Coordinates of C-alpha atoms in Angstrom, one line a residue:
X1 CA 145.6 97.5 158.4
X2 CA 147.0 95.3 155.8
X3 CA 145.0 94.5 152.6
X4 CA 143.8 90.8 152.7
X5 CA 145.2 88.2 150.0
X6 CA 144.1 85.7 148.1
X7 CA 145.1 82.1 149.5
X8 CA 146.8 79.7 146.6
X9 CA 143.7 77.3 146.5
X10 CA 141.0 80.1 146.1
X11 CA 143.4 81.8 143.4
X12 CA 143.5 78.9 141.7
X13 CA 140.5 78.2 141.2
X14 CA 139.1 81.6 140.1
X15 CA 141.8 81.8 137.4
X16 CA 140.8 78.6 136.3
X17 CA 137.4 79.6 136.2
X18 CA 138.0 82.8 134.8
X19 CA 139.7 81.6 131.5
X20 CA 137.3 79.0 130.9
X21 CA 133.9 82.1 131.4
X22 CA 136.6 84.2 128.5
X23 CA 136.3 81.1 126.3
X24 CA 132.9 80.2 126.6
X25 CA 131.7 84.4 126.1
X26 CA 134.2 84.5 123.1
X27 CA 132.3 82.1 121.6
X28 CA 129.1 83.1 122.2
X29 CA 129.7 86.6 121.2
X30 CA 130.4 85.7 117.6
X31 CA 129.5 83.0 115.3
X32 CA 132.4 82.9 113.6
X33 CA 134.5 82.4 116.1
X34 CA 132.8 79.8 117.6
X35 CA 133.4 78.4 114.1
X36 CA 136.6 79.1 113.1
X37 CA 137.1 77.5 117.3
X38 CA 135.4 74.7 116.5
X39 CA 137.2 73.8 113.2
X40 CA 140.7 74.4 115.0
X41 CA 139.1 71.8 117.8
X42 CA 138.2 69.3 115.4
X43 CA 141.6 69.7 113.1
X44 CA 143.9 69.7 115.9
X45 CA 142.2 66.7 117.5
X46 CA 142.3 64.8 113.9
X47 CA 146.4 65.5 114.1
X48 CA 146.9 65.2 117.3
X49 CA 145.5 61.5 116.6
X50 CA 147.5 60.8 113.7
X51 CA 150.7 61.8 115.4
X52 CA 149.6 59.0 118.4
X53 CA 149.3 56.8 116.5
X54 CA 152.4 57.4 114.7
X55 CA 154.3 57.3 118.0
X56 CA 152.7 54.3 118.7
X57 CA 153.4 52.6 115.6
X58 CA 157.4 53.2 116.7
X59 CA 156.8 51.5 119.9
X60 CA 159.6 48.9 119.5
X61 CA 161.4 50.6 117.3
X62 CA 165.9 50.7 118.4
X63 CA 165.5 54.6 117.5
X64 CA 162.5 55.6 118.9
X65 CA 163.7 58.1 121.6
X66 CA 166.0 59.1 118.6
X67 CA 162.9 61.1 117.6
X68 CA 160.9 61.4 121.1
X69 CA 163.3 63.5 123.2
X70 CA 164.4 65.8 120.6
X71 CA 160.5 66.0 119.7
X72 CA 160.1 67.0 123.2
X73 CA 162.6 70.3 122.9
X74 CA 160.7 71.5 119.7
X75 CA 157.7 71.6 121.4
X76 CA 159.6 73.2 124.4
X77 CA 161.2 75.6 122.0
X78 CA 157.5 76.2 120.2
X79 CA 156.2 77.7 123.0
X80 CA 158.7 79.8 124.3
X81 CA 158.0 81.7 121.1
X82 CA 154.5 81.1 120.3
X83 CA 153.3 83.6 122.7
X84 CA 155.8 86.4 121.0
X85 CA 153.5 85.8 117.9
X86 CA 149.9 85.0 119.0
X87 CA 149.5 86.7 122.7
X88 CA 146.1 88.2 120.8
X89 CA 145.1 84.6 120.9
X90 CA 144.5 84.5 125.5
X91 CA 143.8 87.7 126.7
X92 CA 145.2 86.0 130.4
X93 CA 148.7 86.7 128.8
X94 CA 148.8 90.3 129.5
X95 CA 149.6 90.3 133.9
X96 CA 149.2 94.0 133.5
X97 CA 145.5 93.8 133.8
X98 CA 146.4 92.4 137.4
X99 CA 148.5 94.8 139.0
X100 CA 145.6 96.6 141.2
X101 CA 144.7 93.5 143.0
X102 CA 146.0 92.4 146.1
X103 CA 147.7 89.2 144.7
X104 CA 150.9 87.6 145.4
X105 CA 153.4 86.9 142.5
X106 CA 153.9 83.1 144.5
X107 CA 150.2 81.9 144.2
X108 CA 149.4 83.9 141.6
X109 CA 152.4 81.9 139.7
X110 CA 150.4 78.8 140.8
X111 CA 147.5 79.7 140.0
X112 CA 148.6 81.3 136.1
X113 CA 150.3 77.8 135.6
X114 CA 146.9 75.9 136.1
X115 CA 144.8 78.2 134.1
X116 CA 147.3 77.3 131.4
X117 CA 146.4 73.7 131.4
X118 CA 143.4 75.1 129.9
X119 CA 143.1 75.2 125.8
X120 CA 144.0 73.0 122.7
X121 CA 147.0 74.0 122.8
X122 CA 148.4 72.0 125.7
X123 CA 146.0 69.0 125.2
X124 CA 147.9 68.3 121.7
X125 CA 151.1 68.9 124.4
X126 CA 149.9 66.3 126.4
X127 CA 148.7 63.6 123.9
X128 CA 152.4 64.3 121.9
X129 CA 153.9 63.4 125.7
X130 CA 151.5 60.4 126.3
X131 CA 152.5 59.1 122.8
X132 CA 156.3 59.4 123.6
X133 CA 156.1 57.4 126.5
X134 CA 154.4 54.7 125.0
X135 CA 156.5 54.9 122.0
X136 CA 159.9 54.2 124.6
X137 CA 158.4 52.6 127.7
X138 CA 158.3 48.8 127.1
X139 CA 157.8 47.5 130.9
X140 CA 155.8 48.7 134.0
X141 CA 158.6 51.0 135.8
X142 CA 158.9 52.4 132.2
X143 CA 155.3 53.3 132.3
X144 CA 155.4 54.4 135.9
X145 CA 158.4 56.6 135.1
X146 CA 156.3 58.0 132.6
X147 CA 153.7 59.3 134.2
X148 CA 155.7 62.2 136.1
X149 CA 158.2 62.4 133.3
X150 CA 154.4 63.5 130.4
X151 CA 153.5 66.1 133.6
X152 CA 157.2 67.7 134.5
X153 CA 157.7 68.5 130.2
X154 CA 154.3 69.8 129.6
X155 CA 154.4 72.2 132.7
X156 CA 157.9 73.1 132.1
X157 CA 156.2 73.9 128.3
X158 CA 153.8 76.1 129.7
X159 CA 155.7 77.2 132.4
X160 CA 158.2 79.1 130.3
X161 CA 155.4 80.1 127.5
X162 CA 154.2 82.0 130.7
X163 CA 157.7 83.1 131.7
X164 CA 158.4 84.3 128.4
X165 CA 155.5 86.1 127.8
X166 CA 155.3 87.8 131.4
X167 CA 159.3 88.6 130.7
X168 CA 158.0 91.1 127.1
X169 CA 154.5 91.9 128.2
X170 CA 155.3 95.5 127.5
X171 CA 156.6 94.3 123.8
X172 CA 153.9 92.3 123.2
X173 CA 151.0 95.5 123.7
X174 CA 153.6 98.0 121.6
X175 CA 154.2 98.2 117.6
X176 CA 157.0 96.3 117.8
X177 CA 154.7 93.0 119.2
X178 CA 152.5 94.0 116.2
X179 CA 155.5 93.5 113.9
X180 CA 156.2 90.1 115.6
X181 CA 152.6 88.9 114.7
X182 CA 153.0 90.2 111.3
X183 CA 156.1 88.0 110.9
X184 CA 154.9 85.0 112.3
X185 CA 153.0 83.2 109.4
X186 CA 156.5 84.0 107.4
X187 CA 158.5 82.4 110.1
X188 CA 155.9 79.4 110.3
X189 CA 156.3 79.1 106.2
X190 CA 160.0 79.3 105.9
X191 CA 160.5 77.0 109.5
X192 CA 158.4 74.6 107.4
X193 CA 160.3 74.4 104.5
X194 CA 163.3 73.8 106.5
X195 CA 161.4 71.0 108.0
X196 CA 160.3 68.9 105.0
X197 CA 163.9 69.1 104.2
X198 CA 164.6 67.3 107.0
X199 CA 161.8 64.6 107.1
X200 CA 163.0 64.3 103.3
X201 CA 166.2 63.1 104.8
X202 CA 164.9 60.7 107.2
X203 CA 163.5 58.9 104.2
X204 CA 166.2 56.7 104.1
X205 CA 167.6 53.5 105.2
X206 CA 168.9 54.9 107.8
X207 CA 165.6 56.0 109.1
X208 CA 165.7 57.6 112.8
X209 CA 169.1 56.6 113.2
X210 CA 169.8 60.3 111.8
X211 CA 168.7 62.2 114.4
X212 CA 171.0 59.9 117.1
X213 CA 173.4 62.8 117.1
X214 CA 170.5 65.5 117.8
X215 CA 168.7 63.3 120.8
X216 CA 172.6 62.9 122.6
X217 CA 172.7 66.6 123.1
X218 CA 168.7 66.5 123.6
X219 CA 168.4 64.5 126.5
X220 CA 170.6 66.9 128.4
X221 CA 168.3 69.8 127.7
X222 CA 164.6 69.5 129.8
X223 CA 161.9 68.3 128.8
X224 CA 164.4 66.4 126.6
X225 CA 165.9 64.6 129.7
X226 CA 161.8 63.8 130.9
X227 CA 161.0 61.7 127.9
X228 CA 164.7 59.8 128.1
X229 CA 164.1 59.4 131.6
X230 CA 161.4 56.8 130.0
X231 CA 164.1 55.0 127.8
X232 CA 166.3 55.1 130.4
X233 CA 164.0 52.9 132.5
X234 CA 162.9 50.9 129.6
X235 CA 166.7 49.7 129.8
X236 CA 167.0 49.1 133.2
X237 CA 169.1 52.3 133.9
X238 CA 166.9 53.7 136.9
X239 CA 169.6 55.8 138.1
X240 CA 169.8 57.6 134.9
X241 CA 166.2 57.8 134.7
X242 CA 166.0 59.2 138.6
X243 CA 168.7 62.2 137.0
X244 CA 167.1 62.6 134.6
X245 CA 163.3 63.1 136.3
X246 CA 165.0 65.6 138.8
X247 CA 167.1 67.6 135.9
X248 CA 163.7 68.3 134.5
X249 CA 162.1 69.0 138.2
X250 CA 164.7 71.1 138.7
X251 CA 164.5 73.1 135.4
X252 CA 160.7 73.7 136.3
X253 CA 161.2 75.2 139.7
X254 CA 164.1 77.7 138.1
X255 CA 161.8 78.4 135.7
X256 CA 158.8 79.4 138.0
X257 CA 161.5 81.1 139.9
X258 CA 162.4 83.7 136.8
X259 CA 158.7 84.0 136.1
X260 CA 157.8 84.7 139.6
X261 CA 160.8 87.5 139.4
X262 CA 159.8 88.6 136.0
X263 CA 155.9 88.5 137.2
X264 CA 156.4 90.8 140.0
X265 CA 158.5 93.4 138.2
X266 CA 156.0 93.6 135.6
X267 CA 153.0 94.4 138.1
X268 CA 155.2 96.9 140.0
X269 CA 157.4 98.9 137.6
X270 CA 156.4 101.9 135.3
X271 CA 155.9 101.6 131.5
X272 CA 159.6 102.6 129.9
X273 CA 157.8 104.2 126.9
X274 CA 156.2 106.9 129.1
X275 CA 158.8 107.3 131.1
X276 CA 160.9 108.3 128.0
X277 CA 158.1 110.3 126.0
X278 CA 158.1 112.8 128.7
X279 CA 161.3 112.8 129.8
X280 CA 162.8 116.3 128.0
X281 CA 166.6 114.9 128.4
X282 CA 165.7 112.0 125.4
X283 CA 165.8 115.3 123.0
X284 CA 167.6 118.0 124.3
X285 CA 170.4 119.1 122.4
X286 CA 169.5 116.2 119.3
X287 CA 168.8 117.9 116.3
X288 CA 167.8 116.0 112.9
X289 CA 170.1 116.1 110.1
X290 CA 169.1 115.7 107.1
X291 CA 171.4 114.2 104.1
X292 CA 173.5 112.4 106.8
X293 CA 174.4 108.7 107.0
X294 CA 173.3 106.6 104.7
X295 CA 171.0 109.2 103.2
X296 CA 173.8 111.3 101.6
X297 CA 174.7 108.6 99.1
X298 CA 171.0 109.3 97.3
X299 CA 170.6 111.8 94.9
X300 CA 169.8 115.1 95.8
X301 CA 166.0 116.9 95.1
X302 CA 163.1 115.5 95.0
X303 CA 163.7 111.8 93.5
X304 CA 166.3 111.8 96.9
X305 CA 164.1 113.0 99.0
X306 CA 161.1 110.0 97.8
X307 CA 163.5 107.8 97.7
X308 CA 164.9 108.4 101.2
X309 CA 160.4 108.6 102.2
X310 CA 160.1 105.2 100.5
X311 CA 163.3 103.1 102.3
X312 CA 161.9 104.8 105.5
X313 CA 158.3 103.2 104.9
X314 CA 160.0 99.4 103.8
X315 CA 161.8 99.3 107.2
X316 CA 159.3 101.4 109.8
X317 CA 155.8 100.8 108.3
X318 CA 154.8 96.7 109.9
X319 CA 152.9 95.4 106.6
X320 CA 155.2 97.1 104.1
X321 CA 158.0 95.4 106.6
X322 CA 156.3 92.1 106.2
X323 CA 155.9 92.4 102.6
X324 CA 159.8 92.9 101.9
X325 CA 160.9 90.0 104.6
X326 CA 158.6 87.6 102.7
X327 CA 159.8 88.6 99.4
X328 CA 163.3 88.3 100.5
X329 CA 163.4 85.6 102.8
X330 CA 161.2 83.2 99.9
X331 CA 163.2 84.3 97.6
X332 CA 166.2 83.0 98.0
X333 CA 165.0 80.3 100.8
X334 CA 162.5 78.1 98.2
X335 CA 165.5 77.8 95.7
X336 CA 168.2 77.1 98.8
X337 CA 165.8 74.2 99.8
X338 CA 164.7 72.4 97.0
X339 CA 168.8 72.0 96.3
X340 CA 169.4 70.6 98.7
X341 CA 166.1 68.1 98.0
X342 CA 167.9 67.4 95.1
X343 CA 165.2 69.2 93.2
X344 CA 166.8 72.5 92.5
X345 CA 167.0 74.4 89.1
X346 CA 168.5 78.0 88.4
X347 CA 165.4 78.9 87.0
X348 CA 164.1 79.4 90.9
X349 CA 165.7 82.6 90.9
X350 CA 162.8 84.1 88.6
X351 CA 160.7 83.7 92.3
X352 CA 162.9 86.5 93.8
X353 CA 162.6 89.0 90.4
X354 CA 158.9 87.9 90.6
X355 CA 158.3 88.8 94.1
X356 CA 160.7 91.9 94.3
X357 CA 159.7 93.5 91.0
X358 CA 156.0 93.4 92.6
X359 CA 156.6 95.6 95.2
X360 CA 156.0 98.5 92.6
X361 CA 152.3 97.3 92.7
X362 CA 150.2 99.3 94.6
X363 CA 152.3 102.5 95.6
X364 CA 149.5 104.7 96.2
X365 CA 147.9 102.5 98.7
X366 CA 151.1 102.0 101.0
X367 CA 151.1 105.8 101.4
X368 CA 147.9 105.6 102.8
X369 CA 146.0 108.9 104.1
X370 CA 148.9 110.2 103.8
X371 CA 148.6 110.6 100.1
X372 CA 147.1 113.7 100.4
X373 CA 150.3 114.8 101.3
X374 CA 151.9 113.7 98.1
X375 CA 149.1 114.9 96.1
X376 CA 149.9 118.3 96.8
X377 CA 153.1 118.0 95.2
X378 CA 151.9 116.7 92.0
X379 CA 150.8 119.2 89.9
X380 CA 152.0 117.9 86.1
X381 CA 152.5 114.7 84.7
X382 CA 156.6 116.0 85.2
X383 CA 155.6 116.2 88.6
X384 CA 154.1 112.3 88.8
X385 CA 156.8 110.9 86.8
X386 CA 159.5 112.2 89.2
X387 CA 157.6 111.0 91.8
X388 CA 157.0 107.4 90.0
X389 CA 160.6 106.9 89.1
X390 CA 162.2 107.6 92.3
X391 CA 159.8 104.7 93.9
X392 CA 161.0 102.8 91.1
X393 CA 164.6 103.2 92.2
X394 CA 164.8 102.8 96.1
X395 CA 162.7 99.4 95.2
X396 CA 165.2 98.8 92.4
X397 CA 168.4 99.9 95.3
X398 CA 167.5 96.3 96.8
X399 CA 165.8 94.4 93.7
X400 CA 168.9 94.5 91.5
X401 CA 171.6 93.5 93.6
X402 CA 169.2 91.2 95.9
X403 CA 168.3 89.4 92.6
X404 CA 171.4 89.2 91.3
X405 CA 172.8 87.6 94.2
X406 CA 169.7 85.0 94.6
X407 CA 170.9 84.2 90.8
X408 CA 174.7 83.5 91.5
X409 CA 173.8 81.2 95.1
X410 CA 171.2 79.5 93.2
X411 CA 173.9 78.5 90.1
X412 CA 176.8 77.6 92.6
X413 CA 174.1 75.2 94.6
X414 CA 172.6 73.4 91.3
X415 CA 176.2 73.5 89.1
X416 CA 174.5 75.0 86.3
X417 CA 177.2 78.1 85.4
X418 CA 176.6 77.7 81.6
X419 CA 172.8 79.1 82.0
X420 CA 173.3 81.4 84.9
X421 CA 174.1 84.9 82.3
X422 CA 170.9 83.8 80.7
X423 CA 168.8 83.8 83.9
X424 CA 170.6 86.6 85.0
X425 CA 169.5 88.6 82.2
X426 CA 166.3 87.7 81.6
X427 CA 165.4 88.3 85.8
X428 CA 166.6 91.7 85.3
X429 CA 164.4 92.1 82.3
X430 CA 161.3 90.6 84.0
X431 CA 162.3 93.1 87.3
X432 CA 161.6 96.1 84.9
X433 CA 158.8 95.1 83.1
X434 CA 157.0 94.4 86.5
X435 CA 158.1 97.9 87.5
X436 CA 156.4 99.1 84.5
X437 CA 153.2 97.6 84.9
X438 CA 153.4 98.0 89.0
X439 CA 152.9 101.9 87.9
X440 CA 150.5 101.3 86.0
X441 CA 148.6 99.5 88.3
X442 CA 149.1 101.6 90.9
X443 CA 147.1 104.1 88.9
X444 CA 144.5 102.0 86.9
X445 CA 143.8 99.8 90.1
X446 CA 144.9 101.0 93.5
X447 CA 143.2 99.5 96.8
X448 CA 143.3 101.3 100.6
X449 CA 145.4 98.9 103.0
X450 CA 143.9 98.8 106.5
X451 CA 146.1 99.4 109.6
X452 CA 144.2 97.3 111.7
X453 CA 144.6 93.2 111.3
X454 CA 148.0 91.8 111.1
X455 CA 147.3 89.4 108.3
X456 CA 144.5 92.0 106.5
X457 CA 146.4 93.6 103.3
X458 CA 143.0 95.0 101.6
X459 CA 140.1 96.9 102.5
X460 CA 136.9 95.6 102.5
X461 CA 135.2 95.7 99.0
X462 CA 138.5 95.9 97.5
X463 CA 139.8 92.3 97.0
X464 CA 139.1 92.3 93.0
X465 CA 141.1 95.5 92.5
X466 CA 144.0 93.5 94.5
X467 CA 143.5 90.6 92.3
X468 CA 143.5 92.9 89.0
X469 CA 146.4 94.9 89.8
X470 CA 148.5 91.5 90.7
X471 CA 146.7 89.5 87.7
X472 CA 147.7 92.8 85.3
X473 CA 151.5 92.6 87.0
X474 CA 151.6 89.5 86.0
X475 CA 150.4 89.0 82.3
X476 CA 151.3 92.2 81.1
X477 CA 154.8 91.7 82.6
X478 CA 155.2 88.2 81.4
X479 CA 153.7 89.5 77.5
X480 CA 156.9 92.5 77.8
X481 CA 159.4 90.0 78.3
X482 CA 158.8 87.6 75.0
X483 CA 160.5 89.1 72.7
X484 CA 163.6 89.4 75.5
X485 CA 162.9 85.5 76.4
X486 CA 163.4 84.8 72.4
X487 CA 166.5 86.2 71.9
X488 CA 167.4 84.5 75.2
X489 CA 166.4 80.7 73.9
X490 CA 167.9 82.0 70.4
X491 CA 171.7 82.4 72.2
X492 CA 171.0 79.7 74.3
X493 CA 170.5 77.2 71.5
X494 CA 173.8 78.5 69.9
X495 CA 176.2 77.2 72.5
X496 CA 178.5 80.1 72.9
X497 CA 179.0 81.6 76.3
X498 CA 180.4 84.6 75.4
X499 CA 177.3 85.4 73.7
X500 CA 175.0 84.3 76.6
X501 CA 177.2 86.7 78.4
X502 CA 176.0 89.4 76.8
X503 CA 172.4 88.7 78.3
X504 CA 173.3 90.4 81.1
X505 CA 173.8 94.3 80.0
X506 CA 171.1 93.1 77.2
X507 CA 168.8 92.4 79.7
X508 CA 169.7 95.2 82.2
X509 CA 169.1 97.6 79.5
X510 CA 165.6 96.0 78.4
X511 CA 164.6 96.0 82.0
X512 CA 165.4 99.7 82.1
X513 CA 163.5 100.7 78.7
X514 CA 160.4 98.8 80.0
X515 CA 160.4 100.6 83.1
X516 CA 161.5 103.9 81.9
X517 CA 158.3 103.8 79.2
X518 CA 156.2 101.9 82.0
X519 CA 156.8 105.0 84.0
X520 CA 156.2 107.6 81.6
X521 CA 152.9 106.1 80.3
X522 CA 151.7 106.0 83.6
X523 CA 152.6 109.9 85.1
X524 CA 150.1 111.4 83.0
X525 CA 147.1 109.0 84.3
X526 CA 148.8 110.2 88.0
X527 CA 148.0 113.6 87.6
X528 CA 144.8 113.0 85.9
X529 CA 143.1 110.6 88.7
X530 CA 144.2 112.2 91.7
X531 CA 141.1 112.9 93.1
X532 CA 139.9 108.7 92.3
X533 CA 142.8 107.5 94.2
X534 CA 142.9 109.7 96.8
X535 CA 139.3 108.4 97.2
X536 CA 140.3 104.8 96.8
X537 CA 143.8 104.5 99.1
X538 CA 141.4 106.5 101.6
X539 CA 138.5 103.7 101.7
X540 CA 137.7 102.0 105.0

């Protein structure tokens, strides 16, 4: 007897109700998320209306679709990869939860695709399409055109969210979809940088007329070729428009096709991971060797062996992951973009020694409960130095030369070669001096960092030690470096190169006696509070 299926209609309609009973039990299940919803409601709704009436301010405009049908891909291209990032955010993203019904992957397609309409997310969609049209459509046909062209983009936008996230639904429950949310807010900041330097260039006479170039290649690429369909009738080309309606329609349906596909592999294949965690072949005959690869270039001992631990735990552990990609990626990105504002100053490079000598802070608490581990090998302040200074030097294996290079990109963008040995100095001095106070606030004030949240870095009751040990990184730091920054602005003032030159080994060398004291006034508070930060790297 075969099992009955749901028809398309009655799918539909059950998904649809289904995502709205999750929204409304969300909210009532915590007040703070009905806040925090509420807030996002009200915020989006205020944008949303400010970007209308922007579009509708262009209405007349020569270059308005200039802007609307490449606007129209960066939306498309926003949520292909917004579901990578945020699939915490609907719980209906994960299809998994559906494979022991007797569903269909055609109507359930259907059905998945209207439950999507559902949410703020594809109401801003909409009211960003709606203002495009009106923005490009100035007569009737125009307007007409308009109304399938708004549909066909935003279901082809949620259409390949869907596609997308059906396609990595495995990657999106596993660590490695935690690591994508971790580095989402990074990619948001740095995209955003990137995008102020280009509104910054549309503030000139040229105005739109920029992004010509851009909306060419645009209106060949759905839902690009939607909103030009508008333009297209708005200057009497309806054959163009027609072409470019069913380039869109056509898009859409090859779409649904690969998430159909996609949908039903998903709900009938076995997880890979556990297919590979007990399969005995993965390890037979593999055995670990130690000292090979890269890891026979560190020293040997014990300040190898930390050392190999530490640049294990920067590129395995997700928030010490997220912590490095920040520094590095701001770093070098905030000085890149404001020269090429026309705002930019070698003196930007301090952000990267800033941000890269503070990874020393809080050393203790990346370990974790697995401190107790390191505790037992620390039985003299020998013992905590050793251990202090080879964290010290796999951080300082990619400060120095990361920094250094942040320093020479940053002079060859702004021109300024004459100050670049004195920045170059004085960065390495300011990297050591934060190492030295990073170990002592790793032992004066360390603080337990929570596995669970993607964006929570401190434990609960904790957030004044963070502040302390950052505040103390800071000051203390900054207070080690003035005698180093007088002699700097002492040379500087003389106008001889050759003696700004010697900045560099001047600086290198104070950066190394800061630390190297740092360090050793710092071992013998290790082995004294063991016990206190055990306790705190432990809490919650």
């Amino acid at each position: 007897m075969s099992t009955p299926t749901a028809t398309t209609p009655v799918l539909l309609s059950t998904l649809v109700r289904i995502k709205l009973a999750l929204l409304r039990n969300g909210l009532l299940k915590s007040s703070g998320r009905k806040a925090v919803y509420i807030t996002s409601l009200v915020l989006t709704a205020l944008f949303a209306a400010l970007q209308l009436l922007g579009l509708v301010l262009l209405r007349g405009d020569a270059h308005a679709a200039a802007l609307t049908v490449p606007l129209a891909a960066v939306l498309a291209l926003g949520w292909a990869v917004v579901p990578l990032f945020f699939s915490g955010g609907d719980e209906t993203l994960d299809t998994t939860k559906l494979v022991m019904l007797p569903l269909r992957p055609g109507p359930l397609v259907v059905a998945l695709l209207a439950a999507s309409v559902v949410g703020i997310g594809p109401g801003f969609t909409l009211i960003m399409f709606i203002g495009s049209v009106i923005a490009t459509a100035h007569n009737a046909v125009a307007f007409v055109v308009g109304v399938p062209a708004a549909l066909l983009a935003l279901l082809l936008c949620l259409a390949l969210a869907r596609a997308v996230a059906t396609a990595n639904v495995r990657l999106l429950t596993s660590r490695k979809g935690r690591e994508l949310a971790l580095l989402s807010g990074l990619i948001v900041a740095v995209g955003m940088q990137f995008v102020s330097l280009a509104m910054n260039k549309l503030d000139t006479t040229h105005g739109l007329a920029r992004l010509e170039p851009m909306a060419d290649v645009a209106r060949w690429v759905p839902p690009g070729s939607a909103l030009d369909a508008v333009r297209a009738a708005s200057e009497g080309a309806y054959g163009r428009a027609a072409l470019d309606l069913a380039l869109t329609a056509v898009a859409l349906a090859a779409v649904l096709w690969w998430w159909q596909r996609v949908l039903a592999t998903s709900m009938t294949s076995a997880d890979a991971s556990t297919i590979g965690a007990a399969d005995p072949k993965r390890t037979t005959g593999r055995k670990a060797r130690p000292g090979s690869g890269a890891a026979a270039l560190l020293p040997g001992g014990r300040t190898g062996t930390v050392m190999q631990r530490s640049l294990r735990y920067m590129a395995r552990d997700p928030k010490m992951k997220m912590g490095w990609t920040s520094a590095l990626l701001m770093g070098l990105v905030i000085p890149v973009v404001n020269a090429a504002q026309g705002n930019g100053s070698i003196y930007y490079s301090f952000l990267a020694a800033f941000m890269l000598g503070m990874q020393m802070s809080n050393q203790f608490g990346q370990d974790g409960s697995a401190f107790w581990m390191v505790l037992q090998t620390i039985a003299s302040p020998r013992d905590a130095y050793a251990e202090l200074r080879a964290r010290a030097l796999a951080i300082a294996l990619i400060a120095v030369p990361y920094v250094t290079l942040v320093v020479f990109v940053t002079a060859g963008l702004t021109g300024d070669w004459r100050s670049m040995p004195m920045v170059w100095g004085l960065c390495l001095a300011v990297v050591g001096a934060l190492f030295a106070t990073g170990a002592t606030a790793s032992v004066r004030y360390p603080y337990s960092i929570p596995q669970e949240g993607a964006f929570k870095n401190v434990a609960p009751g904790q957030a004044g030690i963070a502040w302390m040990s950052m505040l103390l990184g800071a000051l203390v730091s900054a207070a080690l470096c003035l005698p180093f920054l007088g002699l700097a602005l002492w040379l500087h003032s003389m106008d001889s190169p050759a003696l700004l030159w010697a900045l560099v080994p001047a600086g290198a060398g104070y950066g190394l006696l800061a630390a190297r004291c740092g360090l050793r006034f710092a071992a013998p508070q290790v082995a004294r509070r063991l016990p206190e930060i055990l306790a705190a790297v432990t809490k919650g």
